[in-house]
mmCIF file of C-alpha atoms and ligand atoms in Angstrom:
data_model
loop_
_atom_site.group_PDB
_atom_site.id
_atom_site.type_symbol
_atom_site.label_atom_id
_atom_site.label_comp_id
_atom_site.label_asym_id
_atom_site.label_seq_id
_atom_site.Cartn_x
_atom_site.Cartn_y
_atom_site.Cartn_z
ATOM 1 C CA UNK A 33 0.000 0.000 0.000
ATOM 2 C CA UNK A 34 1.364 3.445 -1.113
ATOM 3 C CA UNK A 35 1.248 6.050 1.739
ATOM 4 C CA UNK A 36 1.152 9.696 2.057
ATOM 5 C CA UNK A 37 0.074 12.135 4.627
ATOM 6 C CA UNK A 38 -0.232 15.626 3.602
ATOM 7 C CA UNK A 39 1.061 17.161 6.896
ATOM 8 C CA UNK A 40 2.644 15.029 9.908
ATOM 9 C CA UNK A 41 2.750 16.748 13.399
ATOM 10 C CA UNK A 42 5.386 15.467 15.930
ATOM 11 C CA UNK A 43 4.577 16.423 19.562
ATOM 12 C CA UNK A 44 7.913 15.607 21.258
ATOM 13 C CA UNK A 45 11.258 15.971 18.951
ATOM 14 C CA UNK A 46 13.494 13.322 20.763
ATOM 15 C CA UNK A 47 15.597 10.127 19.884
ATOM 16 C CA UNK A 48 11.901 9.138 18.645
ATOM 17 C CA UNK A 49 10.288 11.852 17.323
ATOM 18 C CA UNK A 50 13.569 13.122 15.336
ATOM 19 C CA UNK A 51 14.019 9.543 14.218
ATOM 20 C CA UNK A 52 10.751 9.304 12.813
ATOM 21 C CA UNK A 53 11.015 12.857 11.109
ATOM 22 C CA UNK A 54 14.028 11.561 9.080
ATOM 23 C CA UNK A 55 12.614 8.081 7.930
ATOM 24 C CA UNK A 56 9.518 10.029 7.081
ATOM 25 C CA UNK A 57 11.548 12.686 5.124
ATOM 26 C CA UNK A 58 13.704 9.972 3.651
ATOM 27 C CA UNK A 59 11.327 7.822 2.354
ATOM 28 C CA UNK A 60 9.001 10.311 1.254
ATOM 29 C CA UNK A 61 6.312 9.146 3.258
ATOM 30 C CA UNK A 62 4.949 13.023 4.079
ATOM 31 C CA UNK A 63 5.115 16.444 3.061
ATOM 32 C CA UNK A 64 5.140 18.647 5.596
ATOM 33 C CA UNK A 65 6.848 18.307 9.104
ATOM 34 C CA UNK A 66 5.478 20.494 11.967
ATOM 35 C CA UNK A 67 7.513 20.124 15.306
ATOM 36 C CA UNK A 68 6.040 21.275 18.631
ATOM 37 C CA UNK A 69 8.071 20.699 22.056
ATOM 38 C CA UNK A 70 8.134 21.969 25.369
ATOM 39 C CA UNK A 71 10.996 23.819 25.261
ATOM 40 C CA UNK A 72 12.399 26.618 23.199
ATOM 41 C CA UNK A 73 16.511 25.161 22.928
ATOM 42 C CA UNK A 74 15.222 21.933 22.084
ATOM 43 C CA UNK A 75 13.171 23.379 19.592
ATOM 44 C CA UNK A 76 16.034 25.361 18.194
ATOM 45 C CA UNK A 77 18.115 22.433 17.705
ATOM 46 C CA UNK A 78 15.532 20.570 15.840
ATOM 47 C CA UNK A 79 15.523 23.715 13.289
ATOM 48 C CA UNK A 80 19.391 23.389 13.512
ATOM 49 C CA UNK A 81 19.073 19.728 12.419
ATOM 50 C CA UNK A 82 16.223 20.219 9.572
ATOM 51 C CA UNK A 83 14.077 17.640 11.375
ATOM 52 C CA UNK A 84 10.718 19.685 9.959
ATOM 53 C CA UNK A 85 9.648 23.009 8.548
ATOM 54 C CA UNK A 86 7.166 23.999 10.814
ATOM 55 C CA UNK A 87 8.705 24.658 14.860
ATOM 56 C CA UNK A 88 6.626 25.953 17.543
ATOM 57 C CA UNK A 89 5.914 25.795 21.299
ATOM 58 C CA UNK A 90 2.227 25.229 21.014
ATOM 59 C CA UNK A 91 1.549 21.874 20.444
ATOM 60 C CA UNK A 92 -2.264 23.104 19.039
ATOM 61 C CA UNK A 93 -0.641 25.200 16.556
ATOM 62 C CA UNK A 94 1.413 21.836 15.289
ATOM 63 C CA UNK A 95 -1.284 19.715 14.487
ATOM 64 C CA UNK A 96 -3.506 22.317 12.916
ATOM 65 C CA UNK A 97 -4.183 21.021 9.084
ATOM 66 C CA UNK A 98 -2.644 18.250 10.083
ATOM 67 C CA UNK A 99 -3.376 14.408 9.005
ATOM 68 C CA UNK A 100 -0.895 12.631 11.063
ATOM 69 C CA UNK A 101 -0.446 13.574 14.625
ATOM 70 C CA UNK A 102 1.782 11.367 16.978
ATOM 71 C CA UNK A 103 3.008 12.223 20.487
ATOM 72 C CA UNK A 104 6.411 11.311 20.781
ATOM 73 C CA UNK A 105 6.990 12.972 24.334
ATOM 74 C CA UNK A 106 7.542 11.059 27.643
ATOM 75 C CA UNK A 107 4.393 9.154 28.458
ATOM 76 C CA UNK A 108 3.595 11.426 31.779
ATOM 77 C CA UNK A 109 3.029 14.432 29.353
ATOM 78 C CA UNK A 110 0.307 12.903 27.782
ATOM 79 C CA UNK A 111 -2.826 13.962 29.338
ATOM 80 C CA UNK A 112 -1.582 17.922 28.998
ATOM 81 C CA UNK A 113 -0.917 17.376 25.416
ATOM 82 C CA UNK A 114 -4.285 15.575 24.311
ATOM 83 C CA UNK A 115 -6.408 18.680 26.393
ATOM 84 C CA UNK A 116 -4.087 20.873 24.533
ATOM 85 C CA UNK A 117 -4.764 19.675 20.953
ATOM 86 C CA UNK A 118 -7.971 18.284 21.142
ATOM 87 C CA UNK A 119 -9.443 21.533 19.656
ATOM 88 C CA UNK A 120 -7.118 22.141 17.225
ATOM 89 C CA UNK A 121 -7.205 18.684 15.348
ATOM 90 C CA UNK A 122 -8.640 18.196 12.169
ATOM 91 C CA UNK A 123 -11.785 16.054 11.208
ATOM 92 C CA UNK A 124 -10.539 12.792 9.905
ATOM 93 C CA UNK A 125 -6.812 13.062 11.412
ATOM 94 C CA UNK A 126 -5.215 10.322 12.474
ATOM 95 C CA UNK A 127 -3.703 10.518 15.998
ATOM 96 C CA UNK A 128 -1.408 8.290 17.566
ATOM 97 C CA UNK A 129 2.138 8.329 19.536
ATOM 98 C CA UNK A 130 4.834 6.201 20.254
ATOM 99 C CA UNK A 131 5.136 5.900 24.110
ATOM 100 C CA UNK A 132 6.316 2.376 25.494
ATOM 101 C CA UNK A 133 3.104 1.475 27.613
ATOM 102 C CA UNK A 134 -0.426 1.442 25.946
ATOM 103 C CA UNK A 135 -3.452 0.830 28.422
ATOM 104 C CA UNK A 136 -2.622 4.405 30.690
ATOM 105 C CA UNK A 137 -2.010 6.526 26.985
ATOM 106 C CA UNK A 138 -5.536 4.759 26.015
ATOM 107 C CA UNK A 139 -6.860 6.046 29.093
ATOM 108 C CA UNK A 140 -5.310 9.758 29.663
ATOM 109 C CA UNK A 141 -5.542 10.230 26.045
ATOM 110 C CA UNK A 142 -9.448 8.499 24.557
ATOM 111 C CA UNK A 143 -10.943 10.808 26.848
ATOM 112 C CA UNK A 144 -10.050 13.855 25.219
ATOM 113 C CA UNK A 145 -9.983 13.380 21.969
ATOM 114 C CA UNK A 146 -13.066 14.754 19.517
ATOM 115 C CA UNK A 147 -14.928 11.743 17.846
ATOM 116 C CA UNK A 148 -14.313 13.021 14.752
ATOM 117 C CA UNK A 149 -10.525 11.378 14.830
ATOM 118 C CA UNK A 150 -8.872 7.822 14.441
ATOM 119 C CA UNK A 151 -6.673 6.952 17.536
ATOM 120 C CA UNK A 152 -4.536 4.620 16.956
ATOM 121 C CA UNK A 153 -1.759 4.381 19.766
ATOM 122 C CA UNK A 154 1.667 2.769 18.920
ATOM 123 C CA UNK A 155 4.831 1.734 20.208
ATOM 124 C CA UNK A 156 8.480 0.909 17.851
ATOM 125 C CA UNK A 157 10.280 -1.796 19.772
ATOM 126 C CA UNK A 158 13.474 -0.080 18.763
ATOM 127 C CA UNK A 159 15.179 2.459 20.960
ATOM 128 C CA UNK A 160 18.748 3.132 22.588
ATOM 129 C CA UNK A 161 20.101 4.585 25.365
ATOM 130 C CA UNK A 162 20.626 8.401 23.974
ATOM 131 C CA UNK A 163 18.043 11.367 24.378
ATOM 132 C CA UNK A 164 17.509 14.525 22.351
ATOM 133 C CA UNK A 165 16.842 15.308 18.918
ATOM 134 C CA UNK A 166 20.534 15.070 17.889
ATOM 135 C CA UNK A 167 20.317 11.295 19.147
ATOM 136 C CA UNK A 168 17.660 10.115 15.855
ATOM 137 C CA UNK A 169 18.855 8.619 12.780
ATOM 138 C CA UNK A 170 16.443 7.462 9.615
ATOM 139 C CA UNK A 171 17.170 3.899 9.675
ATOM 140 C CA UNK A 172 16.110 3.468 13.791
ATOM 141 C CA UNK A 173 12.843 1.177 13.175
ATOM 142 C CA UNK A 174 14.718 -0.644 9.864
ATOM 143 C CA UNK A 175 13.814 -4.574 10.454
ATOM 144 C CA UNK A 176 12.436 -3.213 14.042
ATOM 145 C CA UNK A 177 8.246 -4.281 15.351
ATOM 146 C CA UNK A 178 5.841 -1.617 15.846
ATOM 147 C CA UNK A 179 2.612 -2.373 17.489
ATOM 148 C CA UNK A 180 -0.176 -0.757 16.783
ATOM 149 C CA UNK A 181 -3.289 -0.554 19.065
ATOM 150 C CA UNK A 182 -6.463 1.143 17.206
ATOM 151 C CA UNK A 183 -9.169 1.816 19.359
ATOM 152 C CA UNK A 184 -12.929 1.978 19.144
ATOM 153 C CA UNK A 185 -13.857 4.772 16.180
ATOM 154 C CA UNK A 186 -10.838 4.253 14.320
ATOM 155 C CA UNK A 187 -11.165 2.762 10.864
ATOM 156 C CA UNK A 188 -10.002 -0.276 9.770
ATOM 157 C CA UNK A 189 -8.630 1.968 6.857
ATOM 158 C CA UNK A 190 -6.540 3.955 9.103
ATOM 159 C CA UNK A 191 -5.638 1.424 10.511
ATOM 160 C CA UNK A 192 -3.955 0.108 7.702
ATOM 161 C CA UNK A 193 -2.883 3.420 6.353
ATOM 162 C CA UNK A 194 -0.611 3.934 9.708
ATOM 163 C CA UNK A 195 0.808 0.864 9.433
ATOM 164 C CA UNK A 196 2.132 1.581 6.130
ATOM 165 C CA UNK A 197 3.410 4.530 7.063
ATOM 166 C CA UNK A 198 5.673 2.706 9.555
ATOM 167 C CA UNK A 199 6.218 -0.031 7.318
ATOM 168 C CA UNK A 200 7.591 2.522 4.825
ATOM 169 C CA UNK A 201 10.187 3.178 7.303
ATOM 170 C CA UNK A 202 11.170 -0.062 7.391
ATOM 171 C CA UNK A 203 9.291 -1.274 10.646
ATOM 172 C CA UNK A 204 6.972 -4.766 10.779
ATOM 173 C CA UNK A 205 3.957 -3.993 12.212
ATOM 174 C CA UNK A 206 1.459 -5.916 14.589
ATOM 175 C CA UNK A 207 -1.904 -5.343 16.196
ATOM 176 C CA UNK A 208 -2.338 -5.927 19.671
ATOM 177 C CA UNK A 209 -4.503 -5.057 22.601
ATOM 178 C CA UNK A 210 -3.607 -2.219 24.628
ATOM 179 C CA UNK A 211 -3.662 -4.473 27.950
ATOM 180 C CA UNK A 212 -1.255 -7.398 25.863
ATOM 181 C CA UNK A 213 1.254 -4.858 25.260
ATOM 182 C CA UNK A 214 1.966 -4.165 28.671
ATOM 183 C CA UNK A 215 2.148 -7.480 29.592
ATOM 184 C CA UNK A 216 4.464 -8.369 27.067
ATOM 185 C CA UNK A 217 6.329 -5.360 27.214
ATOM 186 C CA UNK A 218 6.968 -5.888 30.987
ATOM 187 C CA UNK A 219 8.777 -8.667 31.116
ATOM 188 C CA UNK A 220 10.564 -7.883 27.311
ATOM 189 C CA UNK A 221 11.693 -4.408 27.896
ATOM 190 C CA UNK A 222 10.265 -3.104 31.225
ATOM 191 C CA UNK A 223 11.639 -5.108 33.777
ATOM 192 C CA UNK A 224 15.436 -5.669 32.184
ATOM 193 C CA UNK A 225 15.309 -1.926 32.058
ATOM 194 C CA UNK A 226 14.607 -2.121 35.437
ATOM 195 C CA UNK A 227 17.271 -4.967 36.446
ATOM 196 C CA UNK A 228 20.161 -3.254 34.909
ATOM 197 C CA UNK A 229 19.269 0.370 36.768
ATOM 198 C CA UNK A 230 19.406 -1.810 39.813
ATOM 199 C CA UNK A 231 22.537 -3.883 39.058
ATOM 200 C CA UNK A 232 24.456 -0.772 38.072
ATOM 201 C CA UNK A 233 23.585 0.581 41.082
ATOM 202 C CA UNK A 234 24.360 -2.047 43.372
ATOM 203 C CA UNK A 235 27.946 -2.560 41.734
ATOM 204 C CA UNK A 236 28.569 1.435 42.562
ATOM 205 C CA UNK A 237 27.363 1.599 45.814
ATOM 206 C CA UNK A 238 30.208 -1.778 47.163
ATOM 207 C CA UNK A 239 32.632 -0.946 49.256
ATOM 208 C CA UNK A 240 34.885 -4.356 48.914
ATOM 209 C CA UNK A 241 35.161 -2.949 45.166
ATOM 210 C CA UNK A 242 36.507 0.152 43.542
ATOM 211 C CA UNK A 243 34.738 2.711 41.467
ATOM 212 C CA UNK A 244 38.129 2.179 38.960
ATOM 213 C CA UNK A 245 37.505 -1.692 39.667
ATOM 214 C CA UNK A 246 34.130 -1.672 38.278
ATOM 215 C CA UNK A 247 35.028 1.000 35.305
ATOM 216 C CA UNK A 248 38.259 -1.342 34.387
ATOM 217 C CA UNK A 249 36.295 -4.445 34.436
ATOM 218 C CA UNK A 250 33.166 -3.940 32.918
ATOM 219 C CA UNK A 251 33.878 -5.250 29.422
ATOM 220 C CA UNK A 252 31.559 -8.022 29.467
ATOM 221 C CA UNK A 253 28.131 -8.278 30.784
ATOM 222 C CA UNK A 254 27.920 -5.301 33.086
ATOM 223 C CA UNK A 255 29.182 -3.201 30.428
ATOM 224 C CA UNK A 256 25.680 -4.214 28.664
ATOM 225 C CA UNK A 257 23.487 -3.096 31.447
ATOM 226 C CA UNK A 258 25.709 -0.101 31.948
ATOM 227 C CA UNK A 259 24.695 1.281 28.607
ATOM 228 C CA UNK A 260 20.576 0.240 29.544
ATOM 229 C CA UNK A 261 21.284 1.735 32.761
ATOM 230 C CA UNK A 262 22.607 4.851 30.818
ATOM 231 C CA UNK A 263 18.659 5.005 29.459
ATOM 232 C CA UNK A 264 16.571 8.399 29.692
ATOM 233 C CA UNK A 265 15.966 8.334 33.847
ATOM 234 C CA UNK A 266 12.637 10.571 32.713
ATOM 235 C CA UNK A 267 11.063 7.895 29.810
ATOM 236 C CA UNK A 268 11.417 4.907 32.317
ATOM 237 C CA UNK A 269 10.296 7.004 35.385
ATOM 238 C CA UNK A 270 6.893 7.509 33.663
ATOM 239 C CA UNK A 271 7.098 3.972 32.445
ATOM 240 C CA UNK A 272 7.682 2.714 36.102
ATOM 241 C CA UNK A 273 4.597 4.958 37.119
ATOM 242 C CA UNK A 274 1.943 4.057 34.436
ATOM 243 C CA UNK A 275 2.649 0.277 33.530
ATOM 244 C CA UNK A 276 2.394 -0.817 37.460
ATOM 245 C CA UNK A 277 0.460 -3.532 37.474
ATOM 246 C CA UNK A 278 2.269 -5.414 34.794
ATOM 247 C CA UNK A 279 5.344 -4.698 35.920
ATOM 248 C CA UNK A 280 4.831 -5.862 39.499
ATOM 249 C CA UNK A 281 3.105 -9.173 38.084
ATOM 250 C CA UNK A 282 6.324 -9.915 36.092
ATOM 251 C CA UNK A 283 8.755 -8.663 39.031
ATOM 252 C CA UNK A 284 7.381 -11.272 41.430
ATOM 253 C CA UNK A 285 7.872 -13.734 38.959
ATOM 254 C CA UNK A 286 10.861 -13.279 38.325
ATOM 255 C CA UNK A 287 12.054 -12.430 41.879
ATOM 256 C CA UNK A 288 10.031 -16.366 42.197
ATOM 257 C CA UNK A 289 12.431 -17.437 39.617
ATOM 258 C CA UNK A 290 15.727 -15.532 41.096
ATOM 259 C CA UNK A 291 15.080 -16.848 44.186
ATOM 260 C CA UNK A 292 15.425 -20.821 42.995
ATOM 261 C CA UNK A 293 18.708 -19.678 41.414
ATOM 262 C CA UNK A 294 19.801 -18.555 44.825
ATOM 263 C CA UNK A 295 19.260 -21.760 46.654
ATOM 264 C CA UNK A 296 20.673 -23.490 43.420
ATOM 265 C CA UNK A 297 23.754 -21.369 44.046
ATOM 266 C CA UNK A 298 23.467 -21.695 47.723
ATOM 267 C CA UNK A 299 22.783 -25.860 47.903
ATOM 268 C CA UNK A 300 25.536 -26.178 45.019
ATOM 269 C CA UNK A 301 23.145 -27.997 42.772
ATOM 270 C CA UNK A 302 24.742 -27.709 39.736
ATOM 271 C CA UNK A 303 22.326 -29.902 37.271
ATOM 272 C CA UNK A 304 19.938 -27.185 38.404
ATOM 273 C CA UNK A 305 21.565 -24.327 37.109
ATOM 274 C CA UNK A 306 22.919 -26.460 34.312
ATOM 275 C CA UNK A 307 19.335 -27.031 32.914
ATOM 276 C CA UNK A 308 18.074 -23.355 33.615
ATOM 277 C CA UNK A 309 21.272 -22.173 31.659
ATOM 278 C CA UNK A 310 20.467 -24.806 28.871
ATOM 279 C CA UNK A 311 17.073 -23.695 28.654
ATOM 280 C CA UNK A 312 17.775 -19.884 28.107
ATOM 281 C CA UNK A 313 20.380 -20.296 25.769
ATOM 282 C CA UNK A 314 18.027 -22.085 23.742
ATOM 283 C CA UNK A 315 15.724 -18.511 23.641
ATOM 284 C CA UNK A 316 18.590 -16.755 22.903
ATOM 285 C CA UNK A 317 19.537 -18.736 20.004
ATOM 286 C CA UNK A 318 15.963 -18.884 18.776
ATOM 287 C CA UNK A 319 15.682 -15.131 18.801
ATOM 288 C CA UNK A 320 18.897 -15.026 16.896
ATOM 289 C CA UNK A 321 17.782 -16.978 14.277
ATOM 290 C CA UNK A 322 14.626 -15.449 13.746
ATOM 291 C CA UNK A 323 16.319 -12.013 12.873
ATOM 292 C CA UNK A 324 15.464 -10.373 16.265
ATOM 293 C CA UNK A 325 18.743 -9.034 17.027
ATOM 294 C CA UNK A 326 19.748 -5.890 14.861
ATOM 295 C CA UNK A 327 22.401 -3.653 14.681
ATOM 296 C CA UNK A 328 20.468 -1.018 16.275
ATOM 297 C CA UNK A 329 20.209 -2.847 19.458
ATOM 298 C CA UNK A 330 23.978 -3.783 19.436
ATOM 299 C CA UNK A 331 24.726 -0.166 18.448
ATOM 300 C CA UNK A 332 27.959 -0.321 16.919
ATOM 301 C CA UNK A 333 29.369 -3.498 18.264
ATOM 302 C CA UNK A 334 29.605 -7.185 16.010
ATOM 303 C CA UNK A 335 26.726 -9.073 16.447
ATOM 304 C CA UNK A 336 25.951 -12.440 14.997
ATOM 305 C CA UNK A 337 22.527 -11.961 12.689
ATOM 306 C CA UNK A 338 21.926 -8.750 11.078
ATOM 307 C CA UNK A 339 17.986 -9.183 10.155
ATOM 308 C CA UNK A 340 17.586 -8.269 5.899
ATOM 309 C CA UNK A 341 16.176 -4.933 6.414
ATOM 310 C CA UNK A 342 12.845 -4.323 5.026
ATOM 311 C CA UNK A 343 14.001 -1.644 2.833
ATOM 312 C CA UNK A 344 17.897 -1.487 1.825
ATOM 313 C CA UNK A 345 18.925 1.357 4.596
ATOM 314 C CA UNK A 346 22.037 1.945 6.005
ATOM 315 C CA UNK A 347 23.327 2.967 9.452
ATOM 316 C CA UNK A 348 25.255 6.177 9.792
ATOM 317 C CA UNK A 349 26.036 7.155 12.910
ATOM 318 C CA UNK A 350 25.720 6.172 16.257
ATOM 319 C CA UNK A 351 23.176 8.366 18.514
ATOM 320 C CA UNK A 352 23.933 11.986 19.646
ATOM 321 C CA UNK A 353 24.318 14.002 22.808
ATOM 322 C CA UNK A 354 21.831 13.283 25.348
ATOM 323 C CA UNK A 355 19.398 16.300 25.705
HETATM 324 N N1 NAD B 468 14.043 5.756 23.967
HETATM 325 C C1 NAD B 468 13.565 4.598 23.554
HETATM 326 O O1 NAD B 468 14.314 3.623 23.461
HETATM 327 C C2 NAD B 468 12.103 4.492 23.185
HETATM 328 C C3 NAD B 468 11.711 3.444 22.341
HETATM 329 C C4 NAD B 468 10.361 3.349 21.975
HETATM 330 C C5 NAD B 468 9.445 4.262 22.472
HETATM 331 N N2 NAD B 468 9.856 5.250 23.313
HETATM 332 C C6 NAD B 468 8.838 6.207 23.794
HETATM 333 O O2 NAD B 468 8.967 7.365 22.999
HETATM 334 C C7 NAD B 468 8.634 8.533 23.741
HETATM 335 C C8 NAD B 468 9.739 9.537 23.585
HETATM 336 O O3 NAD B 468 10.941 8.953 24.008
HETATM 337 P P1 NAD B 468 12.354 9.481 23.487
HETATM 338 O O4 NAD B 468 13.324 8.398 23.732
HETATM 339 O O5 NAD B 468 12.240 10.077 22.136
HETATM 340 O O6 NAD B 468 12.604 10.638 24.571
HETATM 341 P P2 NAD B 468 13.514 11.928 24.496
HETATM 342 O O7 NAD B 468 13.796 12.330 25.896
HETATM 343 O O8 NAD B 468 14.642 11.741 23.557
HETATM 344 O O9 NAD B 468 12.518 12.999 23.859
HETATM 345 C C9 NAD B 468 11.322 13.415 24.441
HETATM 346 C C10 NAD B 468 10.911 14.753 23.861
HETATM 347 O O10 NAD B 468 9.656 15.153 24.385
HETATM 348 C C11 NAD B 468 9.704 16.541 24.700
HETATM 349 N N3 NAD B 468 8.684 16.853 25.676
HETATM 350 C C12 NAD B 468 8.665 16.550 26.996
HETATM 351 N N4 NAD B 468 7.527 17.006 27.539
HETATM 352 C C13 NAD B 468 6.827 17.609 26.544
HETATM 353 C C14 NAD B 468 5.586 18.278 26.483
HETATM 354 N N5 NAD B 468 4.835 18.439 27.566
HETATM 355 N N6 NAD B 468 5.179 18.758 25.285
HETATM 356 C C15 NAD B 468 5.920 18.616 24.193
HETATM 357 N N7 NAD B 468 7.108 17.996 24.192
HETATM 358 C C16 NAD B 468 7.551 17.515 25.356
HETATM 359 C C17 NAD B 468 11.131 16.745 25.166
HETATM 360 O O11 NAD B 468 11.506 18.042 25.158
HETATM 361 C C18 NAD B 468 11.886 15.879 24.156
HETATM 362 O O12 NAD B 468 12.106 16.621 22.989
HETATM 363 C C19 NAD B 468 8.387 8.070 25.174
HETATM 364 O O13 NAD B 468 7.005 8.043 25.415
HETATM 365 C C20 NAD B 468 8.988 6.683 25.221
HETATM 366 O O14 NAD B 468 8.296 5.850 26.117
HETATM 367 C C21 NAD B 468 11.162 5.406 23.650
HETATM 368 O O1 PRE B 469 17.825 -0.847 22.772
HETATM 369 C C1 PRE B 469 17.505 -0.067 23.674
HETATM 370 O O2 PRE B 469 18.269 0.779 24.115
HETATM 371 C C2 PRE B 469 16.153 -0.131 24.227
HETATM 372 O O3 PRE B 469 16.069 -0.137 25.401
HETATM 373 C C3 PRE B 469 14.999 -0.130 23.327
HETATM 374 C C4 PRE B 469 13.664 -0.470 23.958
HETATM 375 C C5 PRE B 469 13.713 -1.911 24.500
HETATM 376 O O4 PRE B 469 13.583 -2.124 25.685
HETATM 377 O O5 PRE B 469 13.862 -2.797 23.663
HETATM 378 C C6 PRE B 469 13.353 0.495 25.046
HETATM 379 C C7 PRE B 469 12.132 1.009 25.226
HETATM 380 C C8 PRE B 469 11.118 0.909 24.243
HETATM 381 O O6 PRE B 469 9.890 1.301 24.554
HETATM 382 C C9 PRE B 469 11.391 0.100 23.118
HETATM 383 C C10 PRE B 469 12.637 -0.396 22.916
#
């Protein structure tokens, strides 16, 4: 399915939203760009990168005329923005955003929106650590999932029309309820976000082991949950604060599961851990082989099974200056 949206308004011009602008751009999936954030520097340095050619401070302003409107600010800004726009959005727009839980942007969001529009909330699994509108590059959701979540009202043909715009940029898309997402989320991306904050921790607040100790040594593993750790502290704070419930269901699980490890550890039953280590190498490989792992993920480091990207992009640079 072709696709082409007269105007697309970004609410938010981070590692997302300035991603998104340049796939869009690049592929030729829009024609206008209009870019509303909070703030007036990080507005400027959008207009210092090209990301659009419409900047402002008022998000209502942004998504006036506009056919495409997707929030891709921190999920706790949500409910401000929607009351914001509402007014200002245009009979038959589509509206939709990228924030990493689904069931509290459904609920801050649905109930502010005019009837008149398609919401369809989504989420690209594809991210890194960095921040800021210096931080996107076009080929971001290249081989990556996005799930989509259309709710009541919106038509089956927007539906489809959305996902082709994130298709064009190279993304596979799937449907999913709101609820799903969170569950799956938590335990895929919520809770190892949550792990490595608290492993990083842990490792700097030791006293039998140097700051130096932990810097000089960290090639392997901890170096990996150093650079999650190293993840925008405002993003996963709001993602801590509106995907609760899931999050606690798949932390006591897997506190259940930690725990067995300990006594494995502690009762030195080694075909125990032997099996459990069997089993999850087993995922890993599985993922592996079914393309999961891309380059964005292992930003700039070897890894073993670059997926074909959708369309033929190619990877430029590596993430800019947190903002
Ligand atoms: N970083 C990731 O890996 C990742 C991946 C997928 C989805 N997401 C989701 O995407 C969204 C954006 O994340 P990001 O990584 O681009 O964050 P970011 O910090 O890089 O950018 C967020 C942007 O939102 C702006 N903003 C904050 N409050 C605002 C407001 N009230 N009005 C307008 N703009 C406002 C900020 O100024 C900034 O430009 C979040 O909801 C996050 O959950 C992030
Ligand atoms: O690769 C990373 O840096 C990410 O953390 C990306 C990641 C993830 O957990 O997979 C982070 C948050 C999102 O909502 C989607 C993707």
């Amino acid at each position: 399915m072709s696709v082409h949206f007269r105007k697309l308004a970004l609410i938010g011009i981070g590692l997302i939203g300035s991603s998104i602008a340049l796939a869009a751009r690049r592929q030729g999936l829009v024609e206008v760009i209009s870019i509303a954030t909070r703030k007036q520097e990080t507005l400027d340095q959008a207009r210092d990168l090209e990301l659009g050619d419409i900047y402002t401070l008022d998000a209502a302003e942004a998504v006036r005329g506009a056919d495409l409107v997707i929030l891709c600010a921190p999920v706790g800004a949500y409910e401000e923005i929607a009351k914001a726009i509402a007014p200002a959005l245009s009979p038959g727009a589509i509206v939709s955003d990228v924030g990493s839980v689904k069931a509290h942007v459904v609920k801050v969001v649905a109930p502010h929106l005019p009837d008149t529009v398609s919401f369809i909330p989504g989420h690209p699994i594809a991210g890194t650590e960095h921040s800021g509108p210096a931080a996107g590059f076009a080929e971001l959701f290249a081989g990556r999932w996005c799930i989509l979540t259309p709710q009541p009202g919106a038509s089956t043909a927007d539906a489809e029309k959305l996902a082709a715009f994130w298709e064009g940029m190279g993304s596979n898309v799937e449907i999913m309820e709101a609820a799903h997402h969170d569950m799956v989320l938590a335990i895929t991306s919520h809770i190892p976000h949550l792990i490595a904050y608290n492993i990083v921790g842990t490792a700097d607040d030791l006293e039998s082991v140097t700051k130096s100790e932990v810097i000089k040594f960290s090639a392997g593993g901890f170096r990996d949950f150093t650079r999650i750790a190293a993840s925008d502290p405002v993003m996963w704070r709001d993602v801590f604060l509106t995907n609760r419930d899931a999050v606690l269901e798949m932390l006591g699980r897997f506190l259940g599961d930690l725990s067995v490890l300990q006594k494995a550890v502690e009762t030195g039953d080694g075909p125990a851990l032997e099996s459990i280590f069997t089993r999850t190498r087993a995922i890993r490989r599985s993922i592996i082989s079914a393309g999961q792992e891309t380059a964005a993920a292992d930003f700039g480091r070897p890894h073993e099974a670059p997926p074909a990207p959708a369309i033929p992009f190619v990877r430029e640079h590596g993430g800019g200056d947190d903002a």
